[in-house]
mmCIF file of C-alpha atoms and ligand atoms in Angstrom:
data_model
loop_
_atom_site.group_PDB
_atom_site.id
_atom_site.type_symbol
_atom_site.label_atom_id
_atom_site.label_comp_id
_atom_site.label_asym_id
_atom_site.label_seq_id
_atom_site.Cartn_x
_atom_site.Cartn_y
_atom_site.Cartn_z
ATOM 1 C CA UNK A 1 13.901 -29.309 0.146
ATOM 2 C CA UNK A 2 16.642 -29.451 2.950
ATOM 3 C CA UNK A 3 20.116 -30.214 1.219
ATOM 4 C CA UNK A 4 23.708 -30.878 3.451
ATOM 5 C CA UNK A 5 25.707 -27.931 4.786
ATOM 6 C CA UNK A 6 28.058 -27.480 1.985
ATOM 7 C CA UNK A 7 26.722 -29.020 -1.499
ATOM 8 C CA UNK A 8 25.715 -27.145 -3.572
ATOM 9 C CA UNK A 9 25.396 -26.442 -7.307
ATOM 10 C CA UNK A 10 28.384 -26.360 -9.135
ATOM 11 C CA UNK A 11 30.180 -23.203 -8.103
ATOM 12 C CA UNK A 12 31.084 -20.824 -11.481
ATOM 13 C CA UNK A 13 34.269 -19.223 -12.265
ATOM 14 C CA UNK A 14 33.066 -16.595 -10.897
ATOM 15 C CA UNK A 15 31.492 -15.019 -7.972
ATOM 16 C CA UNK A 16 27.721 -13.862 -9.086
ATOM 17 C CA UNK A 17 25.535 -16.231 -8.012
ATOM 18 C CA UNK A 18 21.616 -17.028 -8.172
ATOM 19 C CA UNK A 19 19.940 -16.395 -5.042
ATOM 20 C CA UNK A 20 16.385 -17.053 -3.950
ATOM 21 C CA UNK A 21 14.322 -15.839 -0.948
ATOM 22 C CA UNK A 22 10.909 -17.156 -0.920
ATOM 23 C CA UNK A 23 7.794 -18.570 1.555
ATOM 24 C CA UNK A 24 4.942 -17.854 2.413
ATOM 25 C CA UNK A 25 5.993 -15.341 5.638
ATOM 26 C CA UNK A 26 6.912 -11.465 5.475
ATOM 27 C CA UNK A 27 10.729 -10.314 4.420
ATOM 28 C CA UNK A 28 11.586 -11.446 0.866
ATOM 29 C CA UNK A 29 11.666 -7.867 -0.739
ATOM 30 C CA UNK A 30 13.250 -6.641 2.311
ATOM 31 C CA UNK A 31 15.614 -9.134 2.427
ATOM 32 C CA UNK A 32 16.746 -8.646 -0.541
ATOM 33 C CA UNK A 33 16.483 -4.682 -0.033
ATOM 34 C CA UNK A 34 18.982 -5.315 2.877
ATOM 35 C CA UNK A 35 21.391 -7.386 0.180
ATOM 36 C CA UNK A 36 21.257 -4.107 -1.975
ATOM 37 C CA UNK A 37 22.036 -1.900 0.383
ATOM 38 C CA UNK A 38 24.349 -3.756 1.910
ATOM 39 C CA UNK A 39 26.462 -4.054 -1.501
ATOM 40 C CA UNK A 40 26.428 -0.248 -2.609
ATOM 41 C CA UNK A 41 28.445 -0.467 0.961
ATOM 42 C CA UNK A 42 30.704 -2.591 -1.369
ATOM 43 C CA UNK A 43 30.926 -0.209 -4.259
ATOM 44 C CA UNK A 44 28.771 -2.058 -6.491
ATOM 45 C CA UNK A 45 26.332 -1.105 -8.130
ATOM 46 C CA UNK A 46 22.591 -3.017 -8.824
ATOM 47 C CA UNK A 47 19.171 -2.841 -10.517
ATOM 48 C CA UNK A 48 15.309 -4.155 -9.122
ATOM 49 C CA UNK A 49 13.357 -4.828 -11.372
ATOM 50 C CA UNK A 50 9.460 -5.530 -9.426
ATOM 51 C CA UNK A 51 7.027 -7.797 -11.143
ATOM 52 C CA UNK A 52 3.413 -6.891 -10.920
ATOM 53 C CA UNK A 53 4.048 -4.519 -8.456
ATOM 54 C CA UNK A 54 3.197 -1.398 -10.858
ATOM 55 C CA UNK A 55 1.400 1.616 -8.997
ATOM 56 C CA UNK A 56 2.888 4.658 -6.502
ATOM 57 C CA UNK A 57 2.939 2.282 -2.796
ATOM 58 C CA UNK A 58 6.666 1.060 -1.582
ATOM 59 C CA UNK A 59 7.488 3.325 0.613
ATOM 60 C CA UNK A 60 11.359 2.202 -0.798
ATOM 61 C CA UNK A 61 10.467 3.548 -3.762
ATOM 62 C CA UNK A 62 11.534 7.318 -2.215
ATOM 63 C CA UNK A 63 13.823 6.032 -0.203
ATOM 64 C CA UNK A 64 16.119 4.568 -3.979
ATOM 65 C CA UNK A 65 14.977 7.845 -5.577
ATOM 66 C CA UNK A 66 16.567 9.955 -2.823
ATOM 67 C CA UNK A 67 19.704 8.268 -1.097
ATOM 68 C CA UNK A 68 20.458 5.725 -4.666
ATOM 69 C CA UNK A 69 19.660 7.814 -6.820
ATOM 70 C CA UNK A 70 23.474 6.113 -9.091
ATOM 71 C CA UNK A 71 24.305 3.066 -7.316
ATOM 72 C CA UNK A 72 20.868 1.398 -6.697
ATOM 73 C CA UNK A 73 18.872 1.571 -10.543
ATOM 74 C CA UNK A 74 14.932 0.135 -10.611
ATOM 75 C CA UNK A 75 11.874 -0.182 -12.024
ATOM 76 C CA UNK A 76 8.472 -0.932 -11.246
ATOM 77 C CA UNK A 77 6.689 -2.784 -13.670
ATOM 78 C CA UNK A 78 2.920 -4.754 -13.407
ATOM 79 C CA UNK A 79 -0.514 -2.987 -13.165
ATOM 80 C CA UNK A 80 -1.646 -0.964 -9.714
ATOM 81 C CA UNK A 81 -3.696 -3.356 -8.056
ATOM 82 C CA UNK A 82 -4.932 -1.836 -4.772
ATOM 83 C CA UNK A 83 -7.856 0.118 -6.392
ATOM 84 C CA UNK A 84 -7.372 4.205 -4.494
ATOM 85 C CA UNK A 85 -10.678 3.497 -2.951
ATOM 86 C CA UNK A 86 -11.904 0.750 -1.131
ATOM 87 C CA UNK A 87 -8.099 -0.755 -0.707
ATOM 88 C CA UNK A 88 -8.754 -3.995 -1.915
ATOM 89 C CA UNK A 89 -5.657 -6.333 -3.347
ATOM 90 C CA UNK A 90 -7.096 -6.848 -7.553
ATOM 91 C CA UNK A 91 -6.324 -11.098 -7.734
ATOM 92 C CA UNK A 92 -7.342 -10.744 -11.554
ATOM 93 C CA UNK A 93 -4.553 -12.104 -14.273
ATOM 94 C CA UNK A 94 -5.624 -10.227 -17.673
ATOM 95 C CA UNK A 95 -3.188 -9.415 -20.738
ATOM 96 C CA UNK A 96 -1.828 -6.342 -19.516
ATOM 97 C CA UNK A 97 -0.014 -8.573 -17.271
ATOM 98 C CA UNK A 98 1.088 -10.469 -19.673
ATOM 99 C CA UNK A 99 2.584 -7.314 -21.696
ATOM 100 C CA UNK A 100 3.540 -5.648 -17.849
ATOM 101 C CA UNK A 101 5.625 -8.853 -17.377
ATOM 102 C CA UNK A 102 7.228 -9.577 -21.217
ATOM 103 C CA UNK A 103 8.399 -5.422 -20.344
ATOM 104 C CA UNK A 104 10.120 -6.386 -16.828
ATOM 105 C CA UNK A 105 11.804 -9.051 -18.280
ATOM 106 C CA UNK A 106 12.892 -7.099 -21.925
ATOM 107 C CA UNK A 107 14.617 -4.814 -18.849
ATOM 108 C CA UNK A 108 16.256 -7.323 -16.725
ATOM 109 C CA UNK A 109 18.156 -8.871 -19.947
ATOM 110 C CA UNK A 110 18.990 -5.095 -20.557
ATOM 111 C CA UNK A 111 19.928 -4.242 -16.825
ATOM 112 C CA UNK A 112 21.942 -7.561 -17.094
ATOM 113 C CA UNK A 113 23.830 -7.392 -20.028
ATOM 114 C CA UNK A 114 25.018 -2.901 -19.894
ATOM 115 C CA UNK A 115 27.952 -3.471 -18.698
ATOM 116 C CA UNK A 116 26.840 -1.407 -14.657
ATOM 117 C CA UNK A 117 25.583 -3.363 -12.703
ATOM 118 C CA UNK A 118 26.742 -6.348 -10.592
ATOM 119 C CA UNK A 119 23.486 -7.048 -8.465
ATOM 120 C CA UNK A 120 20.368 -7.593 -9.907
ATOM 121 C CA UNK A 121 17.445 -7.985 -8.426
ATOM 122 C CA UNK A 122 13.412 -9.740 -9.943
ATOM 123 C CA UNK A 123 11.532 -8.413 -7.435
ATOM 124 C CA UNK A 124 8.077 -10.935 -6.928
ATOM 125 C CA UNK A 125 9.040 -12.881 -10.329
ATOM 126 C CA UNK A 126 8.750 -16.251 -8.059
ATOM 127 C CA UNK A 127 5.299 -15.381 -7.857
ATOM 128 C CA UNK A 128 4.115 -13.806 -11.215
ATOM 129 C CA UNK A 129 5.857 -16.827 -13.197
ATOM 130 C CA UNK A 130 3.875 -18.931 -11.297
ATOM 131 C CA UNK A 131 0.539 -17.412 -11.607
ATOM 132 C CA UNK A 132 1.436 -17.920 -15.157
ATOM 133 C CA UNK A 133 2.406 -14.472 -16.197
ATOM 134 C CA UNK A 134 5.526 -15.276 -17.715
ATOM 135 C CA UNK A 135 7.011 -18.657 -18.832
ATOM 136 C CA UNK A 136 9.076 -19.683 -16.462
ATOM 137 C CA UNK A 137 11.666 -21.635 -19.544
ATOM 138 C CA UNK A 138 11.877 -17.767 -20.419
ATOM 139 C CA UNK A 139 13.183 -16.883 -17.130
ATOM 140 C CA UNK A 140 15.208 -19.717 -17.150
ATOM 141 C CA UNK A 141 17.136 -19.061 -20.263
ATOM 142 C CA UNK A 142 17.872 -15.705 -19.056
ATOM 143 C CA UNK A 143 19.337 -17.202 -15.641
ATOM 144 C CA UNK A 144 21.583 -19.543 -18.159
ATOM 145 C CA UNK A 145 22.914 -17.030 -20.133
ATOM 146 C CA UNK A 146 23.139 -15.038 -17.699
ATOM 147 C CA UNK A 147 26.933 -12.832 -17.665
ATOM 148 C CA UNK A 148 29.123 -15.257 -15.206
ATOM 149 C CA UNK A 149 30.031 -12.119 -12.327
ATOM 150 C CA UNK A 150 26.673 -10.860 -11.625
ATOM 151 C CA UNK A 151 24.628 -11.410 -8.749
ATOM 152 C CA UNK A 152 20.233 -12.277 -8.743
ATOM 153 C CA UNK A 153 18.640 -12.900 -5.891
ATOM 154 C CA UNK A 154 14.762 -13.738 -7.385
ATOM 155 C CA UNK A 155 12.209 -12.853 -4.750
ATOM 156 C CA UNK A 156 8.180 -13.609 -4.561
ATOM 157 C CA UNK A 157 6.139 -16.465 -3.246
ATOM 158 C CA UNK A 158 6.215 -20.038 -5.572
ATOM 159 C CA UNK A 159 8.887 -20.555 -6.733
ATOM 160 C CA UNK A 160 9.064 -22.791 -9.860
ATOM 161 C CA UNK A 161 11.420 -26.116 -9.472
ATOM 162 C CA UNK A 162 13.379 -24.797 -12.363
ATOM 163 C CA UNK A 163 14.320 -21.951 -10.432
ATOM 164 C CA UNK A 164 15.606 -23.674 -7.954
ATOM 165 C CA UNK A 165 16.958 -26.513 -9.738
ATOM 166 C CA UNK A 166 19.568 -22.996 -10.645
ATOM 167 C CA UNK A 167 20.120 -21.362 -7.413
ATOM 168 C CA UNK A 168 22.939 -21.647 -4.790
ATOM 169 C CA UNK A 169 20.980 -20.146 -2.234
ATOM 170 C CA UNK A 170 16.844 -20.367 -1.495
ATOM 171 C CA UNK A 171 16.265 -19.248 1.684
ATOM 172 C CA UNK A 172 12.344 -20.243 2.672
ATOM 173 C CA UNK A 173 10.526 -17.017 4.176
ATOM 174 C CA UNK A 174 8.192 -18.758 6.575
ATOM 175 C CA UNK A 175 5.047 -17.861 8.572
ATOM 176 C CA UNK A 176 5.139 -17.953 12.300
ATOM 177 C CA UNK A 177 2.797 -15.784 13.188
ATOM 178 C CA UNK A 178 1.386 -12.462 11.087
ATOM 179 C CA UNK A 179 -0.060 -9.452 12.523
ATOM 180 C CA UNK A 180 -2.866 -9.747 9.258
ATOM 181 C CA UNK A 181 -4.362 -12.461 10.186
ATOM 182 C CA UNK A 182 -4.982 -11.527 13.410
ATOM 183 C CA UNK A 183 -6.297 -8.396 11.271
ATOM 184 C CA UNK A 184 -4.322 -5.580 10.893
ATOM 185 C CA UNK A 185 -4.140 -4.183 7.177
ATOM 186 C CA UNK A 186 -0.700 -3.135 6.356
ATOM 187 C CA UNK A 187 0.397 -0.419 7.571
ATOM 188 C CA UNK A 188 2.756 2.016 5.366
ATOM 189 C CA UNK A 189 6.476 1.892 6.499
ATOM 190 C CA UNK A 190 6.632 -1.221 7.136
ATOM 191 C CA UNK A 191 4.012 -3.098 4.658
ATOM 192 C CA UNK A 192 4.598 -1.293 1.723
HETATM 193 P P1 ATP B 1 7.799 -7.501 2.818
HETATM 194 O O1 ATP B 1 7.964 -7.026 1.564
HETATM 195 O O2 ATP B 1 7.362 -7.049 4.280
HETATM 196 O O3 ATP B 1 9.757 -8.221 3.024
HETATM 197 P P2 ATP B 1 7.466 -10.217 1.215
HETATM 198 O O4 ATP B 1 8.299 -10.046 0.458
HETATM 199 O O5 ATP B 1 7.964 -11.145 1.908
HETATM 200 O O6 ATP B 1 7.335 -9.089 2.367
HETATM 201 P P3 ATP B 1 4.951 -10.592 -0.419
HETATM 202 O O7 ATP B 1 4.400 -12.087 -0.204
HETATM 203 O O8 ATP B 1 5.584 -9.977 -1.469
HETATM 204 O O9 ATP B 1 5.976 -10.070 0.967
HETATM 205 O O10 ATP B 1 4.039 -9.600 0.914
HETATM 206 C C1 ATP B 1 4.031 -8.527 0.685
HETATM 207 C C2 ATP B 1 3.336 -8.253 1.560
HETATM 208 O O11 ATP B 1 2.298 -9.099 2.239
HETATM 209 C C3 ATP B 1 4.115 -6.869 3.277
HETATM 210 O O12 ATP B 1 3.218 -6.199 3.410
HETATM 211 C C4 ATP B 1 3.285 -7.966 4.393
HETATM 212 O O13 ATP B 1 3.658 -7.577 5.001
HETATM 213 C C5 ATP B 1 2.908 -9.074 3.602
HETATM 214 N N1 ATP B 1 2.787 -10.593 3.658
HETATM 215 C C6 ATP B 1 4.190 -11.241 3.367
HETATM 216 N N2 ATP B 1 3.261 -12.266 4.267
HETATM 217 C C7 ATP B 1 2.389 -12.375 4.846
HETATM 218 C C8 ATP B 1 0.749 -13.104 5.301
HETATM 219 N N3 ATP B 1 2.097 -14.561 5.834
HETATM 220 N N4 ATP B 1 0.229 -13.384 5.545
HETATM 221 C C9 ATP B 1 -0.368 -11.333 5.014
HETATM 222 N N5 ATP B 1 -0.128 -10.798 5.025
HETATM 223 C C10 ATP B 1 2.339 -10.605 4.281
HETATM 224 MG MG1 MG B 2 7.969 -9.137 -1.175
#
């Protein structure tokens, strides 16, 4: 869905817009993190809710704790899907996934309404909703009732149409080539 430049959803009265980074290429989560770092430089406070991303992988969380404490707050929800012995990714969907995703939504609500944050990043919420761990309607309700001044970024593949309809910016990250398909597994500090 390509819109001509300059045509966006009606601009709300303040600057809290909805951005979506979706698509099958690499760069969605890291783009959101980049925007978080930029926001902090402008004196803004950021919250990140990670959906479906439990576990102690993800090197950026160490950076956030060590370098951005007090300016970027984050909460991780979801199971650890990486088997510690085989390194295999568990694609199954369980009740725990739904419970964890619900916790993520509750945490999002409190970040949106605590009066502290200017930018709220919902990492992997697109895929989490697409896979049915949370309802698309619940996320839409949250978007429709967010405080006007808060900017929201939603990341993840397969952004549901209802999210795209509400967005003021959609970036579709396309895979042209990825080393994964040449047999190179995800690398610490670069992919996680
Ligand atoms: P990143 O976190 O590096 O910005 P991303 O958020 O765009 O990546 P996800 O779909 O969340 O990508 O997947 C995260 C992991 O999967 C990263 O390790 C990334 O390198 C890898 N990845 C991203 N796109 C692909 C792809 N098309 N094929 C295989 N692996 C991919
Ligand atoms: Mg990602």
